[in-house]
Amino acid sequence: MADASGTQTVSDSAATDALAALSAAGVAVWLDDLSRQRLITGNLAGLVRDRHVVGVTTNPSIFQKALSDGAVYADQVRDLAVRGVDVEEAVRALTTYDVRWACDVLRPVFDATGGRDGRVSIEVDPRLAHEAERTAAEARALWWLVDRPNLYIKIPATQDGLPAISQALAEGISVNVTLIFSLERYKAVLDAWLTGLERARAAGHDLSRIESVASFFVSRVDTEIDKRLEKLGSEDAQGLRGAAAIANARLAYEAYEEVVAGERWKALEAAGARTQRPLWASTGVKDPSMDDTRYVIELVAPGTVNTMPEATLQAVADHGQVRGDTVSASYADAHGVLDRLAAAGVDYDDVVRVLEEEGVQKFEQAWAELLESTQAALDEARGK
């Protein structure tokens, strides 16, 4: 059911059995969206209460969409205009206000789970994706500005982002590593995470208070690879449509299991550290011919997070069929899918390179649009 604003309302708690089963299987259910409208109306609190939501992720595109609803931000925009702040300071004031509020809504979950969940993510300026020092500086600034223990700072997993990830963790900042597409880069992220924790331990930080997730993107992989399979046109190629993204994510979980079975991790665990959970992102199904819950149901594994657009969340609640762990016994099949894709002519390395470049570009564009619309709102408030 939608309210007058078009936001889904929460009314049927009986429909949450699949989400309860998902949680029981070890998957933390997070919402991939945030807006002041959700906060004002109590929608987010309702999803926490009735839909097993235990975390929230944001990104520049989400904020750009949220701030297009000028009415709920008008009072704060007017105050910012009166103060004469520039547009970048205004954007940070508007977005951190929402994230701080959401952190407060999720704080009971944070307390109940010992800090494991109840987290809200905010991303560094996407224009800094290839500047490690500035990314680390912005991570510190956002950590201070929001000033909530249940915050995650999102840092893109570009090659240049890896040192910033280690640096933030070394300083005790909890990090959501985002925009991961390739298995090779994910392994580098795991190394950056371990390095950051090792440096944090050396600096005397309490490792039990430093959390991290690694956001491995799912649906975009199928979108790009299926487009290439369509061009190849062979029967083998057509038979692989919709297979790549789930196989790729399952092999990421295999890589994760290998790392947390290793001695390097065991030493950190003994010092109180907690694992960097794999987080399945981009889980909304783009192809209408496919089951709209597949990127949730086919990626159930202990100690993971699935962050969903609300449409996907509601679809899982309505007709999701949770079958327990659908990842751990599938590694051989997943390797076979990637082998068949290579044999069919799909260049995996090129696919993930394109996806990373496009991911950064899309967030940069959303940020530019956010700045532009906020500047227009400031100008209007100033009577220009």
PDB file of C-alpha atoms in Angstrom, residues 104-379:
ATOM      1  CA  ASP A 104      18.754   7.635  15.865  1.00  0.00           C
ATOM      2  CA  VAL A 105      15.831   5.585  14.498  1.00  0.00           C
ATOM      3  CA  LEU A 106      18.133   2.566  14.143  1.00  0.00           C
ATOM      4  CA  ARG A 107      19.923   3.058  17.467  1.00  0.00           C
ATOM      5  CA  PRO A 108      17.787   0.490  19.373  1.00  0.00           C
ATOM      6  CA  VAL A 109      18.796  -2.132  16.782  1.00  0.00           C
ATOM      7  CA  PHE A 110      22.426  -1.084  17.137  1.00  0.00           C
ATOM      8  CA  ASP A 111      22.233  -1.522  20.910  1.00  0.00           C
ATOM      9  CA  ALA A 112      20.351  -4.830  20.717  1.00  0.00           C
ATOM     10  CA  THR A 113      22.894  -6.351  18.284  1.00  0.00           C
ATOM     11  CA  GLY A 114      25.967  -5.096  20.087  1.00  0.00           C
ATOM     12  CA  GLY A 115      26.734  -2.705  17.243  1.00  0.00           C
ATOM     13  CA  ARG A 116      26.602  -5.319  14.488  1.00  0.00           C
ATOM     14  CA  ASP A 117      23.498  -3.843  12.839  1.00  0.00           C
ATOM     15  CA  GLY A 118      21.407  -0.712  13.245  1.00  0.00           C
ATOM     16  CA  ARG A 119      23.811   1.017  10.862  1.00  0.00           C
ATOM     17  CA  VAL A 120      23.283   3.845   8.360  1.00  0.00           C
ATOM     18  CA  SER A 121      25.733   4.556   5.530  1.00  0.00           C
ATOM     19  CA  ILE A 122      26.755   7.871   3.985  1.00  0.00           C
ATOM     20  CA  GLU A 123      29.126   8.120   1.043  1.00  0.00           C
ATOM     21  CA  VAL A 124      32.134  10.329   0.564  1.00  0.00           C
ATOM     22  CA  ASP A 125      31.981  12.814  -2.319  1.00  0.00           C
ATOM     23  CA  PRO A 126      32.120  10.552  -5.418  1.00  0.00           C
ATOM     24  CA  ARG A 127      34.370  13.046  -7.188  1.00  0.00           C
ATOM     25  CA  LEU A 128      37.128  11.909  -4.816  1.00  0.00           C
ATOM     26  CA  ALA A 129      36.979   8.261  -5.951  1.00  0.00           C
ATOM     27  CA  HIS A 130      40.533   8.394  -7.314  1.00  0.00           C
ATOM     28  CA  GLU A 131      42.089  10.551  -4.560  1.00  0.00           C
ATOM     29  CA  ALA A 132      42.997   8.489  -1.513  1.00  0.00           C
ATOM     30  CA  GLU A 133      44.198  11.280   0.789  1.00  0.00           C
ATOM     31  CA  ARG A 134      41.175  13.495   0.178  1.00  0.00           C
ATOM     32  CA  THR A 135      38.833  10.507   0.545  1.00  0.00           C
ATOM     33  CA  ALA A 136      40.340   9.683   3.940  1.00  0.00           C
ATOM     34  CA  ALA A 137      40.016  13.329   4.991  1.00  0.00           C
ATOM     35  CA  GLU A 138      36.362  13.404   3.972  1.00  0.00           C
ATOM     36  CA  ALA A 139      35.722  10.135   5.803  1.00  0.00           C
ATOM     37  CA  ARG A 140      37.049  11.749   8.981  1.00  0.00           C
ATOM     38  CA  ALA A 141      34.939  14.864   8.399  1.00  0.00           C
ATOM     39  CA  LEU A 142      31.716  12.900   7.867  1.00  0.00           C
ATOM     40  CA  TRP A 143      32.420  10.685  10.884  1.00  0.00           C
ATOM     41  CA  TRP A 144      32.767  13.805  13.010  1.00  0.00           C
ATOM     42  CA  LEU A 145      29.838  15.629  11.404  1.00  0.00           C
ATOM     43  CA  VAL A 146      27.235  12.884  11.834  1.00  0.00           C
ATOM     44  CA  ASP A 147      28.677  11.955  15.233  1.00  0.00           C
ATOM     45  CA  ARG A 148      26.823   8.673  15.708  1.00  0.00           C
ATOM     46  CA  PRO A 149      28.468   5.349  16.622  1.00  0.00           C
ATOM     47  CA  ASN A 150      26.137   3.464  14.243  1.00  0.00           C
ATOM     48  CA  LEU A 151      27.384   5.244  11.139  1.00  0.00           C
ATOM     49  CA  TYR A 152      29.169   3.701   8.173  1.00  0.00           C
ATOM     50  CA  ILE A 153      31.308   5.807   5.857  1.00  0.00           C
ATOM     51  CA  LYS A 154      31.010   4.512   2.290  1.00  0.00           C
ATOM     52  CA  ILE A 155      34.247   4.515   0.326  1.00  0.00           C
ATOM     53  CA  PRO A 156      34.381   3.289  -3.302  1.00  0.00           C
ATOM     54  CA  ALA A 157      36.574   0.257  -3.951  1.00  0.00           C
ATOM     55  CA  THR A 158      38.570   1.912  -6.714  1.00  0.00           C
ATOM     56  CA  GLN A 159      42.283   1.137  -6.823  1.00  0.00           C
ATOM     57  CA  ASP A 160      42.916   4.552  -5.288  1.00  0.00           C
ATOM     58  CA  GLY A 161      40.191   4.011  -2.703  1.00  0.00           C
ATOM     59  CA  LEU A 162      41.916   1.001  -1.126  1.00  0.00           C
ATOM     60  CA  PRO A 163      44.483   3.007   0.906  1.00  0.00           C
ATOM     61  CA  ALA A 164      41.687   5.293   2.144  1.00  0.00           C
ATOM     62  CA  ILE A 165      39.728   2.244   3.323  1.00  0.00           C
ATOM     63  CA  SER A 166      42.702   1.009   5.349  1.00  0.00           C
ATOM     64  CA  GLN A 167      43.363   4.492   6.720  1.00  0.00           C
ATOM     65  CA  ALA A 168      39.775   5.040   7.872  1.00  0.00           C
ATOM     66  CA  LEU A 169      39.623   1.652   9.597  1.00  0.00           C
ATOM     67  CA  ALA A 170      43.020   2.269  11.196  1.00  0.00           C
ATOM     68  CA  GLU A 171      41.557   5.404  12.793  1.00  0.00           C
ATOM     69  CA  GLY A 172      38.571   3.519  14.208  1.00  0.00           C
ATOM     70  CA  ILE A 173      36.073   4.621  11.562  1.00  0.00           C
ATOM     71  CA  SER A 174      33.543   1.986  10.480  1.00  0.00           C
ATOM     72  CA  VAL A 175      33.526   1.588   6.698  1.00  0.00           C
ATOM     73  CA  ASN A 176      31.119   0.364   4.045  1.00  0.00           C
ATOM     74  CA  VAL A 177      33.266  -0.412   1.012  1.00  0.00           C
ATOM     75  CA  THR A 178      31.136   0.178  -2.072  1.00  0.00           C
ATOM     76  CA  LEU A 179      31.134  -0.316  -5.856  1.00  0.00           C
ATOM     77  CA  ILE A 180      32.770  -3.760  -5.858  1.00  0.00           C
ATOM     78  CA  PHE A 181      32.207  -5.721  -9.059  1.00  0.00           C
ATOM     79  CA  SER A 182      35.199  -8.011  -9.569  1.00  0.00           C
ATOM     80  CA  LEU A 183      36.515 -10.927  -7.576  1.00  0.00           C
ATOM     81  CA  GLU A 184      40.083  -9.642  -7.872  1.00  0.00           C
ATOM     82  CA  ARG A 185      39.128  -6.233  -6.483  1.00  0.00           C
ATOM     83  CA  TYR A 186      37.094  -7.848  -3.706  1.00  0.00           C
ATOM     84  CA  LYS A 187      40.172  -9.802  -2.609  1.00  0.00           C
ATOM     85  CA  ALA A 188      42.078  -6.497  -2.561  1.00  0.00           C
ATOM     86  CA  VAL A 189      39.297  -5.020  -0.410  1.00  0.00           C
ATOM     87  CA  LEU A 190      39.618  -7.900   2.047  1.00  0.00           C
ATOM     88  CA  ASP A 191      43.351  -7.225   2.233  1.00  0.00           C
ATOM     89  CA  ALA A 192      42.730  -3.484   2.790  1.00  0.00           C
ATOM     90  CA  TRP A 193      40.287  -4.357   5.580  1.00  0.00           C
ATOM     91  CA  LEU A 194      42.770  -6.633   7.334  1.00  0.00           C
ATOM     92  CA  THR A 195      45.509  -4.035   6.932  1.00  0.00           C
ATOM     93  CA  GLY A 196      43.298  -1.350   8.446  1.00  0.00           C
ATOM     94  CA  LEU A 197      42.421  -3.508  11.446  1.00  0.00           C
ATOM     95  CA  GLU A 198      46.054  -4.472  11.994  1.00  0.00           C
ATOM     96  CA  ARG A 199      46.997  -0.787  12.060  1.00  0.00           C
ATOM     97  CA  ALA A 200      44.058  -0.027  14.372  1.00  0.00           C
ATOM     98  CA  ARG A 201      45.243  -2.746  16.758  1.00  0.00           C
ATOM     99  CA  ALA A 202      48.756  -1.300  16.721  1.00  0.00           C
ATOM    100  CA  ALA A 203      47.302   2.138  17.523  1.00  0.00           C
ATOM    101  CA  GLY A 204      45.426   0.765  20.532  1.00  0.00           C
ATOM    102  CA  HIS A 205      41.867   0.987  19.146  1.00  0.00           C
ATOM    103  CA  ASP A 206      39.151  -1.324  20.454  1.00  0.00           C
ATOM    104  CA  LEU A 207      38.666  -3.594  17.437  1.00  0.00           C
ATOM    105  CA  SER A 208      35.252  -4.752  18.636  1.00  0.00           C
ATOM    106  CA  ARG A 209      33.902  -1.250  17.931  1.00  0.00           C
ATOM    107  CA  ILE A 210      35.134  -1.098  14.321  1.00  0.00           C
ATOM    108  CA  GLU A 211      32.627  -2.555  11.866  1.00  0.00           C
ATOM    109  CA  SER A 212      32.844  -2.988   8.116  1.00  0.00           C
ATOM    110  CA  VAL A 213      30.845  -4.380   5.225  1.00  0.00           C
ATOM    111  CA  ALA A 214      31.898  -4.895   1.612  1.00  0.00           C
ATOM    112  CA  SER A 215      29.196  -3.989  -0.902  1.00  0.00           C
ATOM    113  CA  PHE A 216      29.426  -6.414  -3.813  1.00  0.00           C
ATOM    114  CA  PHE A 217      27.151  -5.236  -6.637  1.00  0.00           C
ATOM    115  CA  VAL A 218      24.881  -7.812  -8.223  1.00  0.00           C
ATOM    116  CA  SER A 219      22.244  -6.832 -10.798  1.00  0.00           C
ATOM    117  CA  ARG A 220      24.478  -4.481 -12.773  1.00  0.00           C
ATOM    118  CA  VAL A 221      26.712  -7.462 -13.596  1.00  0.00           C
ATOM    119  CA  ASP A 222      23.825  -9.272 -15.272  1.00  0.00           C
ATOM    120  CA  THR A 223      22.732  -6.109 -17.076  1.00  0.00           C
ATOM    121  CA  GLU A 224      26.162  -5.625 -18.662  1.00  0.00           C
ATOM    122  CA  ILE A 225      26.896  -9.284 -19.384  1.00  0.00           C
ATOM    123  CA  ASP A 226      23.425 -10.078 -20.721  1.00  0.00           C
ATOM    124  CA  LYS A 227      23.786  -7.167 -23.125  1.00  0.00           C
ATOM    125  CA  ARG A 228      26.998  -8.731 -24.419  1.00  0.00           C
ATOM    126  CA  LEU A 229      25.467 -12.202 -24.595  1.00  0.00           C
ATOM    127  CA  GLU A 230      22.612 -10.793 -26.666  1.00  0.00           C
ATOM    128  CA  LYS A 231      25.105  -9.403 -29.173  1.00  0.00           C
ATOM    129  CA  LEU A 232      26.978 -12.711 -29.353  1.00  0.00           C
ATOM    130  CA  GLY A 233      23.700 -14.382 -30.231  1.00  0.00           C
ATOM    131  CA  SER A 234      24.834 -18.027 -30.002  1.00  0.00           C
ATOM    132  CA  GLU A 235      22.719 -20.671 -28.325  1.00  0.00           C
ATOM    133  CA  ASP A 236      25.364 -21.105 -25.621  1.00  0.00           C
ATOM    134  CA  ALA A 237      25.414 -17.369 -25.027  1.00  0.00           C
ATOM    135  CA  GLN A 238      21.635 -17.155 -24.747  1.00  0.00           C
ATOM    136  CA  GLY A 239      21.628 -20.007 -22.254  1.00  0.00           C
ATOM    137  CA  LEU A 240      23.848 -17.982 -19.912  1.00  0.00           C
ATOM    138  CA  ARG A 241      21.573 -14.958 -19.617  1.00  0.00           C
ATOM    139  CA  GLY A 242      20.886 -14.074 -16.014  1.00  0.00           C
ATOM    140  CA  ALA A 243      23.518 -16.467 -14.650  1.00  0.00           C
ATOM    141  CA  ALA A 244      26.578 -14.276 -14.222  1.00  0.00           C
ATOM    142  CA  ALA A 245      25.692 -11.972 -11.327  1.00  0.00           C
ATOM    143  CA  ILE A 246      24.674 -14.678  -8.863  1.00  0.00           C
ATOM    144  CA  ALA A 247      27.688 -16.825  -9.779  1.00  0.00           C
ATOM    145  CA  ASN A 248      29.992 -13.832  -9.325  1.00  0.00           C
ATOM    146  CA  ALA A 249      28.555 -13.019  -5.902  1.00  0.00           C
ATOM    147  CA  ARG A 250      28.720 -16.639  -4.769  1.00  0.00           C
ATOM    148  CA  LEU A 251      32.408 -16.757  -5.647  1.00  0.00           C
ATOM    149  CA  ALA A 252      32.919 -13.567  -3.652  1.00  0.00           C
ATOM    150  CA  TYR A 253      31.527 -15.402  -0.638  1.00  0.00           C
ATOM    151  CA  GLU A 254      33.950 -18.249  -1.337  1.00  0.00           C
ATOM    152  CA  ALA A 255      36.810 -15.725  -1.269  1.00  0.00           C
ATOM    153  CA  TYR A 256      35.469 -14.296   1.993  1.00  0.00           C
ATOM    154  CA  GLU A 257      35.341 -17.755   3.599  1.00  0.00           C
ATOM    155  CA  GLU A 258      38.939 -18.413   2.568  1.00  0.00           C
ATOM    156  CA  VAL A 259      40.125 -15.184   4.195  1.00  0.00           C
ATOM    157  CA  VAL A 260      38.261 -15.653   7.486  1.00  0.00           C
ATOM    158  CA  ALA A 261      39.671 -19.175   7.720  1.00  0.00           C
ATOM    159  CA  GLY A 262      43.208 -17.784   7.541  1.00  0.00           C
ATOM    160  CA  GLU A 263      45.723 -17.072  10.287  1.00  0.00           C
ATOM    161  CA  ARG A 264      45.866 -13.351   9.568  1.00  0.00           C
ATOM    162  CA  TRP A 265      42.176 -12.994  10.374  1.00  0.00           C
ATOM    163  CA  LYS A 266      42.333 -15.377  13.331  1.00  0.00           C
ATOM    164  CA  ALA A 267      44.906 -13.148  15.023  1.00  0.00           C
ATOM    165  CA  LEU A 268      42.622 -10.125  14.633  1.00  0.00           C
ATOM    166  CA  GLU A 269      39.598 -12.101  15.790  1.00  0.00           C
ATOM    167  CA  ALA A 270      41.489 -13.067  18.935  1.00  0.00           C
ATOM    168  CA  ALA A 271      42.030  -9.337  19.538  1.00  0.00           C
ATOM    169  CA  GLY A 272      38.275  -8.720  19.404  1.00  0.00           C
ATOM    170  CA  ALA A 273      37.721  -7.879  15.726  1.00  0.00           C
ATOM    171  CA  ARG A 274      34.561  -8.832  13.887  1.00  0.00           C
ATOM    172  CA  THR A 275      34.297  -9.946  10.290  1.00  0.00           C
ATOM    173  CA  GLN A 276      33.736  -7.616   7.378  1.00  0.00           C
ATOM    174  CA  ARG A 277      30.400  -8.961   6.167  1.00  0.00           C
ATOM    175  CA  PRO A 278      29.754  -9.350   2.444  1.00  0.00           C
ATOM    176  CA  LEU A 279      26.866  -7.066   1.511  1.00  0.00           C
ATOM    177  CA  TRP A 280      24.820  -7.761  -1.626  1.00  0.00           C
ATOM    178  CA  ALA A 281      24.011  -4.418  -3.248  1.00  0.00           C
ATOM    179  CA  SER A 282      22.134  -3.535  -6.415  1.00  0.00           C
ATOM    180  CA  THR A 283      19.629  -6.310  -5.723  1.00  0.00           C
ATOM    181  CA  GLY A 284      16.666  -4.863  -7.605  1.00  0.00           C
ATOM    182  CA  VAL A 285      15.973  -6.995 -10.681  1.00  0.00           C
ATOM    183  CA  LYS A 286      16.247  -4.969 -13.890  1.00  0.00           C
ATOM    184  CA  ASP A 287      14.887  -7.624 -16.283  1.00  0.00           C
ATOM    185  CA  PRO A 288      11.087  -7.927 -15.884  1.00  0.00           C
ATOM    186  CA  SER A 289      11.173 -11.475 -17.241  1.00  0.00           C
ATOM    187  CA  MET A 290      13.088 -12.629 -14.165  1.00  0.00           C
ATOM    188  CA  ASP A 291      11.863 -13.354 -10.637  1.00  0.00           C
ATOM    189  CA  ASP A 292      11.974 -10.085  -8.718  1.00  0.00           C
ATOM    190  CA  THR A 293      13.343 -11.776  -5.582  1.00  0.00           C
ATOM    191  CA  ARG A 294      16.175 -13.757  -7.218  1.00  0.00           C
ATOM    192  CA  TYR A 295      19.050 -11.552  -6.040  1.00  0.00           C
ATOM    193  CA  VAL A 296      17.876 -12.091  -2.477  1.00  0.00           C
ATOM    194  CA  ILE A 297      16.740 -15.715  -2.462  1.00  0.00           C
ATOM    195  CA  GLU A 298      19.729 -17.014  -4.437  1.00  0.00           C
ATOM    196  CA  LEU A 299      22.257 -15.229  -2.216  1.00  0.00           C
ATOM    197  CA  VAL A 300      21.321 -16.469   1.239  1.00  0.00           C
ATOM    198  CA  ALA A 301      24.399 -17.223   3.341  1.00  0.00           C
ATOM    199  CA  PRO A 302      25.282 -16.830   7.020  1.00  0.00           C
ATOM    200  CA  GLY A 303      26.863 -13.551   8.054  1.00  0.00           C
ATOM    201  CA  THR A 304      25.812 -11.517   5.023  1.00  0.00           C
ATOM    202  CA  VAL A 305      23.794  -8.369   4.420  1.00  0.00           C
ATOM    203  CA  ASN A 306      21.285  -7.770   1.635  1.00  0.00           C
ATOM    204  CA  THR A 307      20.387  -4.124   1.053  1.00  0.00           C
ATOM    205  CA  MET A 308      17.217  -3.825  -1.007  1.00  0.00           C
ATOM    206  CA  PRO A 309      15.191  -1.126  -2.682  1.00  0.00           C
ATOM    207  CA  GLU A 310      11.794  -1.050  -1.022  1.00  0.00           C
ATOM    208  CA  ALA A 311      10.096  -2.673  -4.030  1.00  0.00           C
ATOM    209  CA  THR A 312      12.402  -5.681  -3.658  1.00  0.00           C
ATOM    210  CA  LEU A 313      11.906  -5.753   0.106  1.00  0.00           C
ATOM    211  CA  GLN A 314       8.145  -5.834  -0.321  1.00  0.00           C
ATOM    212  CA  ALA A 315       8.389  -8.478  -3.062  1.00  0.00           C
ATOM    213  CA  VAL A 316      10.374 -10.753  -0.756  1.00  0.00           C
ATOM    214  CA  ALA A 317       7.843 -10.185   2.029  1.00  0.00           C
ATOM    215  CA  ASP A 318       4.992 -10.967  -0.370  1.00  0.00           C
ATOM    216  CA  HIS A 319       6.196 -14.034  -2.270  1.00  0.00           C
ATOM    217  CA  GLY A 320       9.846 -14.775  -1.470  1.00  0.00           C
ATOM    218  CA  GLN A 321      10.658 -18.442  -0.947  1.00  0.00           C
ATOM    219  CA  VAL A 322      13.635 -18.676   1.397  1.00  0.00           C
ATOM    220  CA  ARG A 323      15.349 -22.081   1.092  1.00  0.00           C
ATOM    221  CA  GLY A 324      18.187 -21.617   3.542  1.00  0.00           C
ATOM    222  CA  ASP A 325      21.809 -21.276   2.440  1.00  0.00           C
ATOM    223  CA  THR A 326      21.859 -21.020  -1.377  1.00  0.00           C
ATOM    224  CA  VAL A 327      25.534 -20.063  -1.659  1.00  0.00           C
ATOM    225  CA  SER A 328      27.944 -22.351   0.168  1.00  0.00           C
ATOM    226  CA  ALA A 329      27.285 -25.526  -1.842  1.00  0.00           C
ATOM    227  CA  SER A 330      27.317 -23.771  -5.213  1.00  0.00           C
ATOM    228  CA  TYR A 331      30.958 -22.827  -5.756  1.00  0.00           C
ATOM    229  CA  ALA A 332      31.728 -25.459  -8.392  1.00  0.00           C
ATOM    230  CA  ASP A 333      28.657 -24.463 -10.417  1.00  0.00           C
ATOM    231  CA  ALA A 334      29.580 -20.784 -10.065  1.00  0.00           C
ATOM    232  CA  HIS A 335      33.088 -21.370 -11.353  1.00  0.00           C
ATOM    233  CA  GLY A 336      31.539 -23.294 -14.233  1.00  0.00           C
ATOM    234  CA  VAL A 337      29.339 -20.320 -15.147  1.00  0.00           C
ATOM    235  CA  LEU A 338      32.323 -17.982 -15.381  1.00  0.00           C
ATOM    236  CA  ASP A 339      34.227 -20.562 -17.435  1.00  0.00           C
ATOM    237  CA  ARG A 340      31.296 -20.874 -19.847  1.00  0.00           C
ATOM    238  CA  LEU A 341      31.007 -17.105 -20.139  1.00  0.00           C
ATOM    239  CA  ALA A 342      34.677 -16.899 -21.096  1.00  0.00           C
ATOM    240  CA  ALA A 343      34.240 -19.706 -23.620  1.00  0.00           C
ATOM    241  CA  ALA A 344      31.246 -17.878 -25.103  1.00  0.00           C
ATOM    242  CA  GLY A 345      33.364 -14.775 -25.663  1.00  0.00           C
ATOM    243  CA  VAL A 346      32.548 -12.590 -22.651  1.00  0.00           C
ATOM    244  CA  ASP A 347      35.610 -10.708 -21.375  1.00  0.00           C
ATOM    245  CA  TYR A 348      35.078 -10.673 -17.593  1.00  0.00           C
ATOM    246  CA  ASP A 349      37.912  -8.230 -16.899  1.00  0.00           C
ATOM    247  CA  ASP A 350      36.483  -5.747 -19.377  1.00  0.00           C
ATOM    248  CA  VAL A 351      32.985  -6.142 -17.927  1.00  0.00           C
ATOM    249  CA  VAL A 352      34.064  -5.287 -14.378  1.00  0.00           C
ATOM    250  CA  ARG A 353      36.272  -2.423 -15.588  1.00  0.00           C
ATOM    251  CA  VAL A 354      33.335  -0.884 -17.452  1.00  0.00           C
ATOM    252  CA  LEU A 355      31.012  -1.371 -14.494  1.00  0.00           C
ATOM    253  CA  GLU A 356      33.380   0.331 -12.059  1.00  0.00           C
ATOM    254  CA  GLU A 357      33.932   3.281 -14.393  1.00  0.00           C
ATOM    255  CA  GLU A 358      30.206   3.629 -15.030  1.00  0.00           C
ATOM    256  CA  GLY A 359      29.423   3.288 -11.316  1.00  0.00           C
ATOM    257  CA  VAL A 360      31.722   6.160 -10.400  1.00  0.00           C
ATOM    258  CA  GLN A 361      30.395   8.252 -13.308  1.00  0.00           C
ATOM    259  CA  LYS A 362      26.766   7.671 -12.329  1.00  0.00           C
ATOM    260  CA  PHE A 363      27.402   8.750  -8.758  1.00  0.00           C
ATOM    261  CA  GLU A 364      29.371  11.781  -9.936  1.00  0.00           C
ATOM    262  CA  GLN A 365      26.473  12.752 -12.195  1.00  0.00           C
ATOM    263  CA  ALA A 366      23.956  12.305  -9.389  1.00  0.00           C
ATOM    264  CA  TRP A 367      26.156  14.451  -7.133  1.00  0.00           C
ATOM    265  CA  ALA A 368      26.360  17.152  -9.807  1.00  0.00           C
ATOM    266  CA  GLU A 369      22.568  17.126 -10.160  1.00  0.00           C
ATOM    267  CA  LEU A 370      22.221  17.284  -6.367  1.00  0.00           C
ATOM    268  CA  LEU A 371      24.483  20.326  -6.235  1.00  0.00           C
ATOM    269  CA  GLU A 372      22.601  21.970  -9.079  1.00  0.00           C
ATOM    270  CA  SER A 373      19.142  21.440  -7.582  1.00  0.00           C
ATOM    271  CA  THR A 374      20.320  22.539  -4.132  1.00  0.00           C
ATOM    272  CA  GLN A 375      21.864  25.687  -5.580  1.00  0.00           C
ATOM    273  CA  ALA A 376      18.565  26.463  -7.302  1.00  0.00           C
ATOM    274  CA  ALA A 377      16.711  26.003  -4.000  1.00  0.00           C
ATOM    275  CA  LEU A 378      19.168  28.283  -2.189  1.00  0.00           C
ATOM    276  CA  ASP A 379      18.815  30.923  -4.900  1.00  0.00           C
TER     277      ASP A 379
END
